[in-house]
Coordinates of C-alpha atoms and ligand atoms in Angstrom, one line a residue:
M357 CA 1.2 -25.3 -17.0
A358 CA 1.5 -21.9 -15.4
F359 CA 4.7 -20.0 -16.4
S360 CA 6.1 -17.0 -14.4
I361 CA 5.8 -13.6 -16.0
R362 CA 9.5 -13.5 -16.2
T363 CA 9.6 -16.7 -18.3
K364 CA 6.8 -15.4 -20.5
L365 CA 8.5 -12.0 -21.0
T366 CA 11.8 -13.7 -22.0
F367 CA 10.0 -16.2 -24.3
W368 CA 8.1 -13.4 -26.1
Y369 CA 11.2 -11.3 -26.4
V370 CA 13.3 -14.1 -27.9
T371 CA 10.4 -15.2 -30.2
L372 CA 10.1 -11.6 -31.5
L373 CA 13.8 -11.4 -32.0
T374 CA 13.9 -14.7 -33.9
V375 CA 11.0 -13.7 -36.1
S376 CA 12.7 -10.3 -36.8
L377 CA 16.0 -12.0 -37.7
F378 CA 14.2 -14.5 -40.0
A379 CA 12.4 -11.6 -41.7
F380 CA 15.6 -9.7 -42.1
A381 CA 17.5 -12.7 -43.5
G382 CA 14.7 -13.4 -46.0
A383 CA 14.4 -9.8 -47.2
F384 CA 18.2 -9.5 -47.4
S385 CA 18.6 -12.7 -49.4
Y386 CA 15.8 -11.9 -51.7
S387 CA 17.2 -8.4 -52.5
L388 CA 20.7 -9.8 -53.0
A389 CA 19.4 -12.5 -55.4
K390 CA 17.5 -9.9 -57.4
I391 CA 20.6 -7.7 -57.8
F392 CA 22.8 -10.7 -58.7
V393 CA 20.3 -12.0 -61.4
Y394 CA 19.9 -8.4 -62.7
R395 CA 23.6 -8.0 -63.2
T396 CA 24.0 -11.5 -64.7
D397 CA 21.1 -10.8 -67.1
N398 CA 22.9 -7.5 -68.2
Q399 CA 26.1 -9.4 -68.8
I400 CA 24.7 -12.3 -70.7
S401 CA 22.5 -10.2 -72.9
S402 CA 25.4 -8.0 -73.9
V403 CA 27.3 -11.1 -74.9
A404 CA 24.3 -12.4 -76.8
N405 CA 23.9 -9.1 -78.6
M406 CA 27.5 -9.2 -79.7
M407 CA 27.1 -12.8 -80.8
A408 CA 24.0 -11.8 -82.8
H409 CA 26.1 -9.3 -84.8
T410 CA 29.1 -11.7 -85.2
V411 CA 27.7 -15.0 -86.3
I412 CA 25.7 -13.7 -89.2
K413 CA 27.2 -12.6 -92.6
P414 CA 25.6 -9.6 -94.4
S415 CA 24.1 -12.1 -96.9
G416 CA 22.3 -13.7 -94.1
Q417 CA 24.4 -16.8 -93.9
L418 CA 25.7 -18.1 -90.6
F419 CA 29.4 -17.7 -90.0
L420 CA 30.3 -20.7 -87.8
P421 CA 33.8 -22.0 -88.3
R422 CA 34.5 -25.5 -87.0
D423 CA 36.7 -24.1 -84.2
F424 CA 33.9 -22.2 -82.6
D425 CA 35.9 -21.4 -79.4
L426 CA 38.6 -19.8 -81.5
I427 CA 36.3 -17.3 -83.1
L428 CA 34.7 -16.6 -79.7
G429 CA 38.1 -15.9 -78.2
R430 CA 39.2 -13.8 -81.2
F431 CA 36.1 -11.6 -81.3
F432 CA 35.1 -11.5 -77.6
G433 CA 38.4 -12.2 -75.8
V434 CA 38.1 -12.7 -72.1
R435 CA 34.6 -11.3 -72.0
T436 CA 33.2 -14.7 -73.0
A437 CA 35.2 -16.4 -70.4
G438 CA 32.9 -18.3 -68.0
N439 CA 29.9 -18.0 -70.3
Y440 CA 28.2 -20.9 -72.0
I441 CA 27.4 -20.1 -75.6
Q442 CA 25.3 -22.1 -78.0
V443 CA 23.9 -21.4 -81.5
L444 CA 20.8 -23.1 -82.7
D445 CA 19.3 -23.2 -86.2
P446 CA 15.7 -22.0 -86.7
H447 CA 14.5 -25.6 -86.0
G448 CA 16.0 -25.5 -82.6
D449 CA 18.9 -27.9 -83.3
V450 CA 22.3 -27.0 -81.9
V451 CA 24.8 -26.0 -84.7
A452 CA 27.6 -24.7 -82.5
K453 CA 28.5 -24.4 -78.9
S454 CA 31.4 -23.3 -76.7
S455 CA 33.8 -26.0 -75.6
N456 CA 33.2 -25.3 -71.9
L457 CA 29.8 -26.9 -72.3
E458 CA 31.6 -30.2 -72.9
S459 CA 29.0 -32.9 -73.4
F460 CA 26.1 -30.7 -72.2
T461 CA 23.9 -28.6 -74.2
L462 CA 21.8 -25.6 -72.9
P463 CA 18.2 -26.9 -72.9
I464 CA 15.5 -24.9 -74.6
T465 CA 11.9 -25.3 -73.6
K466 CA 9.0 -25.3 -76.0
D467 CA 7.8 -22.0 -74.6
T468 CA 11.2 -20.3 -75.0
Y469 CA 11.6 -21.7 -78.5
L470 CA 8.1 -20.4 -79.5
S471 CA 9.0 -17.0 -78.0
A472 CA 12.2 -16.9 -80.0
L473 CA 10.2 -17.7 -83.2
G474 CA 8.0 -14.8 -82.3
G475 CA 11.1 -12.6 -82.0
A476 CA 11.2 -12.3 -78.2
T477 CA 14.3 -12.7 -76.0
S478 CA 13.7 -14.9 -72.9
Y479 CA 15.6 -15.3 -69.6
E480 CA 15.4 -18.4 -67.4
V481 CA 17.3 -20.4 -64.9
V482 CA 18.2 -23.9 -66.1
R483 CA 19.7 -26.8 -64.2
K484 CA 21.4 -30.0 -65.2
V485 CA 24.3 -28.1 -66.8
G486 CA 27.1 -28.9 -64.5
R487 CA 26.7 -28.7 -60.7
Y488 CA 25.2 -25.2 -60.5
P489 CA 22.1 -23.6 -61.9
V490 CA 22.7 -21.5 -65.1
R491 CA 21.0 -18.3 -66.0
V492 CA 20.4 -18.4 -69.8
V493 CA 19.3 -15.8 -72.3
T494 CA 17.7 -17.0 -75.5
M495 CA 17.8 -14.5 -78.3
P496 CA 16.6 -14.9 -81.9
I497 CA 18.7 -13.5 -84.8
F498 CA 16.8 -12.1 -87.7
H499 CA 18.0 -11.2 -91.3
H500 CA 16.1 -8.5 -93.1
D501 CA 15.5 -10.8 -96.1
K502 CA 15.7 -14.3 -94.7
G503 CA 13.9 -13.8 -91.4
L504 CA 15.0 -16.0 -88.5
V505 CA 18.4 -17.4 -89.3
A506 CA 19.6 -18.6 -85.8
I507 CA 18.9 -18.6 -82.1
V508 CA 21.7 -17.6 -79.8
Q509 CA 21.8 -18.8 -76.2
V510 CA 24.3 -17.4 -73.7
G511 CA 24.4 -18.9 -70.2
S512 CA 26.2 -17.9 -67.0
S513 CA 26.7 -20.2 -64.1
L514 CA 25.2 -19.0 -60.9
E515 CA 28.0 -20.7 -59.0
G516 CA 29.1 -17.4 -57.4
M517 CA 25.6 -16.6 -56.2
D518 CA 25.1 -20.1 -54.9
E519 CA 28.3 -19.9 -52.9
I520 CA 27.5 -16.6 -51.5
F521 CA 24.1 -17.9 -50.4
H522 CA 25.6 -20.9 -48.8
S523 CA 28.0 -18.8 -46.9
L524 CA 25.2 -16.4 -46.0
A525 CA 23.0 -19.1 -44.7
Y526 CA 25.8 -20.4 -42.6
I527 CA 26.5 -17.0 -41.2
F528 CA 22.8 -16.4 -40.6
V529 CA 22.4 -19.7 -38.7
I530 CA 25.4 -19.0 -36.5
L531 CA 24.3 -15.4 -35.9
M532 CA 20.7 -16.5 -35.1
V533 CA 21.8 -19.1 -32.6
A534 CA 24.2 -16.7 -31.0
S535 CA 21.5 -13.9 -30.9
V536 CA 18.9 -16.2 -29.5
V537 CA 21.2 -17.5 -26.7
I538 CA 22.4 -14.0 -25.9
A539 CA 18.9 -12.5 -26.1
S540 CA 17.6 -15.3 -23.8
A541 CA 20.2 -14.5 -21.2
V542 CA 19.8 -10.7 -21.5
G543 CA 16.0 -11.0 -21.6
W544 CA 16.0 -13.2 -18.5
F545 CA 18.2 -10.7 -16.7
L546 CA 16.1 -7.7 -17.9
A547 CA 12.8 -9.3 -16.9
R548 CA 14.2 -10.0 -13.5
K549 CA 15.3 -6.3 -13.2
A550 CA 11.9 -5.1 -14.4
L551 CA 10.0 -7.4 -12.1
K552 CA 12.2 -6.8 -9.0
P553 CA 9.9 -4.2 -7.6
V554 CA 7.0 -6.6 -7.9
S555 CA 8.9 -9.2 -5.9
E556 CA 9.6 -6.5 -3.3
I557 CA 5.9 -5.7 -3.1
T558 CA 5.1 -9.4 -2.7
N559 CA 7.7 -9.8 0.1
T560 CA 6.5 -6.7 1.9
A561 CA 2.9 -7.6 1.5
R562 CA 3.7 -11.1 2.9
R563 CA 5.5 -9.7 5.9
I564 CA 2.7 -7.3 6.8
G565 CA 0.5 -8.6 9.6
A566 CA -1.6 -7.1 12.4
E567 CA 1.6 -6.4 14.4
N568 CA 3.5 -4.4 11.7
L569 CA 0.7 -2.5 9.9
N570 CA 2.9 0.6 10.0
E571 CA 5.3 -0.9 7.4
R572 CA 5.1 0.5 3.9
I573 CA 6.4 -0.6 0.5
N574 CA 9.5 1.3 -0.7
I575 CA 8.7 3.2 -3.9
A576 CA 11.7 3.8 -6.1
V577 CA 9.9 5.5 -9.1
P578 CA 6.4 6.7 -8.0
Q579 CA 5.3 7.7 -11.5
D580 CA 5.6 4.3 -13.3
E581 CA 3.0 1.5 -13.3
I582 CA 4.7 -0.4 -10.5
G583 CA 5.2 2.8 -8.5
K584 CA 1.4 3.5 -8.8
L585 CA 0.5 -0.1 -7.8
A586 CA 2.8 0.2 -4.8
S587 CA 1.3 3.5 -3.7
T588 CA -2.2 2.1 -4.1
I589 CA -1.2 -0.8 -1.9
N590 CA 0.4 1.6 0.6
E591 CA -2.8 3.6 0.8
M592 CA -4.8 0.4 1.3
I593 CA -2.5 -0.6 4.2
M594 CA -2.9 2.8 5.6
R595 CA -6.7 2.4 5.6
L596 CA -6.3 -1.0 7.1
E597 CA -4.0 0.3 9.8
K598 CA -6.5 3.1 10.6
S599 CA -9.5 0.8 10.9
F600 CA -7.4 -1.7 12.9
R601 CA -6.4 1.1 15.3
Q602 CA -10.0 2.2 15.5
I603 CA -11.1 -1.4 16.4
Q604 CA -8.3 -1.6 19.0
Q605 CA -9.3 1.7 20.4
F606 CA -13.0 0.8 20.4
T607 CA -12.4 -2.5 22.2
A608 CA -10.2 -0.8 24.8
D609 CA -12.8 1.9 25.3
A610 CA -15.7 -0.6 25.5
S611 CA -13.9 -2.8 28.0
H612 CA -13.1 0.3 30.1
E613 CA -16.7 1.6 30.0
L614 CA -18.0 -1.8 31.1
K615 CA -15.3 -2.3 33.7
T616 CA -16.1 0.9 35.6
P617 CA -19.7 0.1 36.6
L618 CA -18.7 -3.5 37.3
T619 CA -16.0 -2.2 39.8
I620 CA -18.5 0.1 41.4
L621 CA -21.0 -2.7 41.6
K622 CA -18.5 -5.0 43.2
G623 CA -17.4 -2.4 45.7
E624 CA -21.0 -1.6 46.7
M625 CA -21.9 -5.3 47.2
E626 CA -18.9 -5.9 49.4
I627 CA -19.7 -3.0 51.6
A628 CA -23.4 -4.1 51.8
L629 CA -22.3 -7.6 52.8
R630 CA -20.2 -6.1 55.6
S631 CA -23.0 -3.8 56.8
K632 CA -24.8 -6.7 58.7
D633 CA -28.4 -5.7 59.4
D634 CA -28.6 -2.1 58.2
V635 CA -31.6 -2.6 55.9
E636 CA -31.8 1.1 54.9
F637 CA -28.2 1.0 53.8
M638 CA -28.7 -2.2 51.9
K639 CA -31.7 -0.7 50.1
E640 CA -29.6 2.3 49.2
T641 CA -26.9 0.0 47.9
L642 CA -29.3 -2.0 45.8
R643 CA -30.7 1.2 44.3
S644 CA -27.3 2.4 43.4
S645 CA -26.4 -1.0 42.0
L646 CA -29.5 -1.0 39.9
E647 CA -28.4 2.4 38.5
E648 CA -25.0 0.9 37.5
I649 CA -26.8 -2.1 36.0
D650 CA -29.0 0.3 34.0
R651 CA -25.8 2.1 32.8
M652 CA -24.2 -1.2 31.7
N653 CA -27.4 -2.1 30.1
Y654 CA -27.4 1.2 28.2
I655 CA -23.8 0.7 27.1
V656 CA -24.3 -2.9 26.0
K657 CA -27.5 -1.9 24.1
N658 CA -25.7 0.9 22.3
L659 CA -22.7 -1.3 21.5
L660 CA -25.0 -4.0 20.1
D661 CA -26.8 -1.3 18.0
L662 CA -23.5 -0.1 16.5
A663 CA -22.3 -3.7 15.8
K664 CA -25.6 -4.4 14.2
M665 CA -25.4 -1.3 12.0
D666 CA -21.9 -2.2 11.0
M667 CA -23.0 -5.6 9.9
E668 CA -26.3 -4.4 8.3
S669 CA -24.6 -1.6 6.2
G670 CA -26.3 -1.7 2.8
A671 CA -29.1 -4.1 3.9
L672 CA -31.4 -1.6 5.6
P673 CA -35.1 -2.1 5.6
K674 CA -36.6 0.2 3.0
E675 CA -39.9 1.5 4.4
I676 CA -41.9 4.7 3.9
V677 CA -41.2 6.8 6.9
K678 CA -43.3 10.0 7.6
L679 CA -40.6 12.1 9.4
D680 CA -43.1 14.7 10.7
K681 CA -45.1 11.9 12.3
V682 CA -41.9 10.5 13.9
L683 CA -41.0 13.9 15.2
A684 CA -44.4 14.5 16.7
D685 CA -44.2 11.1 18.5
R686 CA -40.7 11.7 19.9
F687 CA -41.6 15.2 20.9
E688 CA -44.6 13.9 22.9
Q689 CA -42.3 11.4 24.7
L690 CA -39.7 14.1 25.7
R691 CA -42.1 16.9 26.5
R692 CA -42.5 15.8 30.1
L693 CA -38.8 15.6 30.6
A694 CA -38.3 19.1 29.1
L695 CA -41.0 20.4 31.5
D696 CA -39.4 18.7 34.5
S697 CA -36.0 20.1 33.5
G698 CA -37.4 23.6 33.1
I699 CA -36.5 23.8 29.4
R700 CA -38.8 25.3 26.8
M701 CA -38.9 22.8 23.9
A702 CA -40.9 23.6 20.8
I703 CA -41.4 22.5 17.2
L704 CA -41.0 25.7 15.1
R705 CA -41.8 24.1 11.8
S706 CA -42.7 20.5 10.7
K707 CA -43.3 20.0 7.0
P708 CA -44.9 16.7 6.1
L709 CA -41.9 14.9 4.6
I710 CA -41.3 11.3 3.6
V711 CA -38.0 9.4 3.6
C712 CA -37.3 5.8 2.8
G713 CA -35.5 3.7 5.4
D714 CA -35.7 2.0 8.7
P715 CA -38.4 3.6 10.9
V716 CA -36.9 2.4 14.2
R717 CA -33.5 3.7 13.4
L718 CA -34.8 7.1 12.1
S719 CA -36.8 7.5 15.2
Q720 CA -33.7 6.7 17.3
L721 CA -31.8 9.4 15.4
L722 CA -34.4 12.1 16.1
F723 CA -34.8 11.0 19.7
N724 CA -31.0 11.0 20.5
L725 CA -30.5 14.5 19.1
M726 CA -33.5 15.8 21.1
D727 CA -32.5 14.0 24.2
N728 CA -28.9 15.3 24.0
A729 CA -30.2 18.9 23.5
L730 CA -32.2 18.4 26.7
K731 CA -29.3 16.8 28.6
Y732 CA -26.8 19.5 27.8
T733 CA -29.1 22.5 28.2
P734 CA -29.5 23.9 31.7
K735 CA -32.7 24.9 33.4
G736 CA -34.4 28.0 31.8
G737 CA -32.9 27.2 28.4
E738 CA -34.6 26.4 25.2
V739 CA -34.6 23.7 22.5
E740 CA -36.1 24.5 19.1
L741 CA -36.9 21.8 16.5
T742 CA -37.5 22.3 12.7
L743 CA -38.2 19.9 9.9
D744 CA -37.9 21.3 6.4
D745 CA -36.9 20.3 2.9
E746 CA -33.9 21.8 1.3
D747 CA -32.4 20.7 -2.1
G748 CA -34.3 17.5 -2.2
K749 CA -33.4 16.6 1.4
A750 CA -35.4 16.4 4.6
V751 CA -33.5 18.6 7.0
F752 CA -34.0 18.1 10.7
R753 CA -32.5 20.8 13.0
V754 CA -32.2 20.7 16.8
R755 CA -31.0 24.1 18.2
D756 CA -30.4 24.4 21.9
S757 CA -29.2 27.3 24.1
G758 CA -27.1 24.9 26.1
V759 CA -23.5 24.5 27.2
G760 CA -22.2 24.3 23.6
I761 CA -19.0 22.5 22.5
S762 CA -15.5 23.9 22.3
K763 CA -13.7 24.1 18.9
E764 CA -11.1 21.5 20.2
D765 CA -13.8 18.9 21.0
L766 CA -16.0 19.6 17.9
P767 CA -14.1 17.3 15.4
Y768 CA -14.3 14.3 17.8
I769 CA -17.8 14.3 19.2
F770 CA -19.0 11.8 16.6
D771 CA -16.3 9.3 17.5
R772 CA -17.3 6.3 19.5
F773 CA -16.9 6.8 23.3
Y774 CA -15.9 10.4 22.9
R775 CA -17.3 12.6 25.7
V776 CA -16.5 16.2 26.2
D777 CA -16.8 16.2 30.0
K778 CA -16.6 12.7 31.2
V779 CA -17.8 13.4 34.7
R780 CA -20.8 15.5 33.6
S781 CA -21.6 13.2 30.7
S782 CA -21.7 10.1 32.8
K783 CA -23.8 11.9 35.4
V784 CA -26.4 12.5 32.6
G785 CA -26.2 8.8 31.7
G786 CA -24.0 9.2 28.6
A787 CA -21.3 6.9 27.4
G788 CA -20.2 8.7 24.3
L789 CA -22.0 6.4 21.9
G790 CA -25.2 8.3 21.1
L791 CA -23.8 10.7 18.4
S792 CA -21.8 8.0 16.7
I793 CA -25.0 6.0 16.4
C794 CA -26.8 9.0 15.0
K795 CA -24.1 9.6 12.4
E796 CA -24.1 6.0 11.5
I797 CA -27.9 6.1 11.0
A798 CA -27.8 9.2 8.9
E799 CA -25.0 7.9 6.7
S800 CA -26.6 4.5 6.3
H801 CA -29.7 6.3 4.9
G802 CA -27.5 8.2 2.4
G803 CA -27.6 11.4 4.6
T804 CA -25.3 13.4 6.8
L805 CA -25.1 14.7 10.3
D806 CA -23.4 18.0 11.1
V807 CA -23.0 20.2 14.1
Q808 CA -22.4 23.9 14.7
S809 CA -21.7 25.0 18.2
T810 CA -20.3 27.8 20.3
L811 CA -19.1 27.0 23.8
G812 CA -21.4 28.6 26.3
S813 CA -24.1 29.7 23.9
G814 CA -25.5 26.5 22.4
S815 CA -25.4 24.0 19.6
T816 CA -27.3 23.2 16.4
F817 CA -27.3 19.6 15.1
T818 CA -28.5 19.2 11.5
A819 CA -29.5 15.8 10.0
R820 CA -30.0 15.8 6.2
L821 CA -31.8 12.7 4.7
P822 CA -32.7 12.1 1.1
L823 CA -36.4 12.5 0.5
A824 CA -38.2 9.4 -0.8
D825 CA -39.1 9.2 -4.4
T826 CA -42.8 8.7 -3.6
S827 CA -43.6 7.9 -7.3
A828 CA -41.3 4.8 -7.0
N829 CA -42.9 1.6 -6.0
I830 CA -41.2 0.8 -2.7
Ligands
ADP1463 P1 -23.3 10.8 25.4 O1 -24.1 9.6 25.4 O2 -22.2 10.9 26.4 O3 -24.2 12.0 25.4 P2 -22.9 11.4 22.7 O4 -22.2 10.6 21.7 O5 -24.4 11.6 22.5 O6 -22.6 10.8 24.1 O7 -22.3 12.8 22.8 C1 -20.9 13.0 22.8 C2 -20.5 14.2 23.5 O8 -20.9 15.3 22.8 C3 -21.2 14.4 24.9 O9 -20.4 13.8 25.9 C4 -21.4 15.8 25.0 O10 -20.3 16.4 25.7 C5 -21.4 16.4 23.6 N1 -22.8 16.8 23.2 C6 -23.7 16.0 22.6 N2 -24.8 16.7 22.3 C7 -24.6 18.0 22.8 C8 -25.3 19.2 22.9 N3 -26.6 19.2 22.4 N4 -24.8 20.3 23.5 C9 -23.5 20.2 24.0 N5 -22.8 19.1 24.0 C10 -23.3 18.0 23.4

């Protein structure tokens, strides 16, 4: 059965308290009993000592009048009161005893008797003398000539101790029951207080959905464990909110981008339909429509690429890719375009470098960067390409002398659908997806893509990719 943390906390708290109370009661009772017995032993041994000097005559004969109590009273007065006194002959037979023993005698075990014969004094607790246990000292009496003449036993009832222990046990039981009840209630309350922030976190987390991702958990004490948990959850919600907004933005942008060519297409078709037999006009409309379809095709292809890369992250093909070879191929493809646009494009340096990854994507990365450089560089400008290794990375740079990018636009150019100049960009066929695809490709290969640009004087895009460990078996 699963118990709540609150129940468990209370249970452990109460259990710990009960165990502590038991330990305390045990230690307290033990110490008290020790003190009590020590004091009793002192008292009975002093009586026994006095007896040892009284009941023996200098000749070594025992002095035991018939009225034993009388002599006890005369010599010891009240000090004997409450003590059981008994004198035994050297054979262990009782020769005199105090009247308070009535029909009882203080028992003497074989061990105690043998110890007395050996001259040792023994202490023990005996029962069966009245209702209460009795602490007894057994002391041998020796005469310098006659040897052992008698054994004196003095006992003191432990009635007082027994009563104290009964009362103590009673008090302890009441105290323990009361403490456990109070501790359970206090523990239950304290556990609730301590766990209240957790309930708040649960409630807030339960409330948060797509429509209120801006909500946050209130943090009363940020430094404690719960405060740290709450701020971690808050950070997580913040990240969720950010990616959720990005998805929303992306969907809105994608729909917008696709809607524009569709609207244009529809308009053109309607006009064409109304133009009756003007074949030239119809041809022109079809040409323009094809351009819009190409544009839509381009957008959809890029969107699919991005979606695919999002899904594939971490599961890229790992192939040996000769970057210098890819660069040479892509350069060949774009050389014609550069010539037609009146731009000088050249490879300044191309080191033979190998990276590990997806050849199609890496080729797309190089192509997009070169294509952009050509798109955003006016006639007469130049595009320079270098492929080098720096700090264990393959570094591909595309420097152009084109239009450049303003400081304000620079932080956003890698965002999906971001275009600096929408009119110009759409004229050159862009939809603001090329650079985000490039960045995604670089990062999914463990690399980076940066840009440095000055408005009006050109840009440099730098892709850094980790070099392949050619010794590894890929
Ligand atoms: P697009 O497909 O519109 O070119 P990109 O994502 O490739 O989209 O580029 C985003 C924006 O960055 C472009 O609209 C363009 O304004 C700017 N840009 C990209 N490359 C260059 C460059 N080499 N020189 C100047 N501006 C550039």
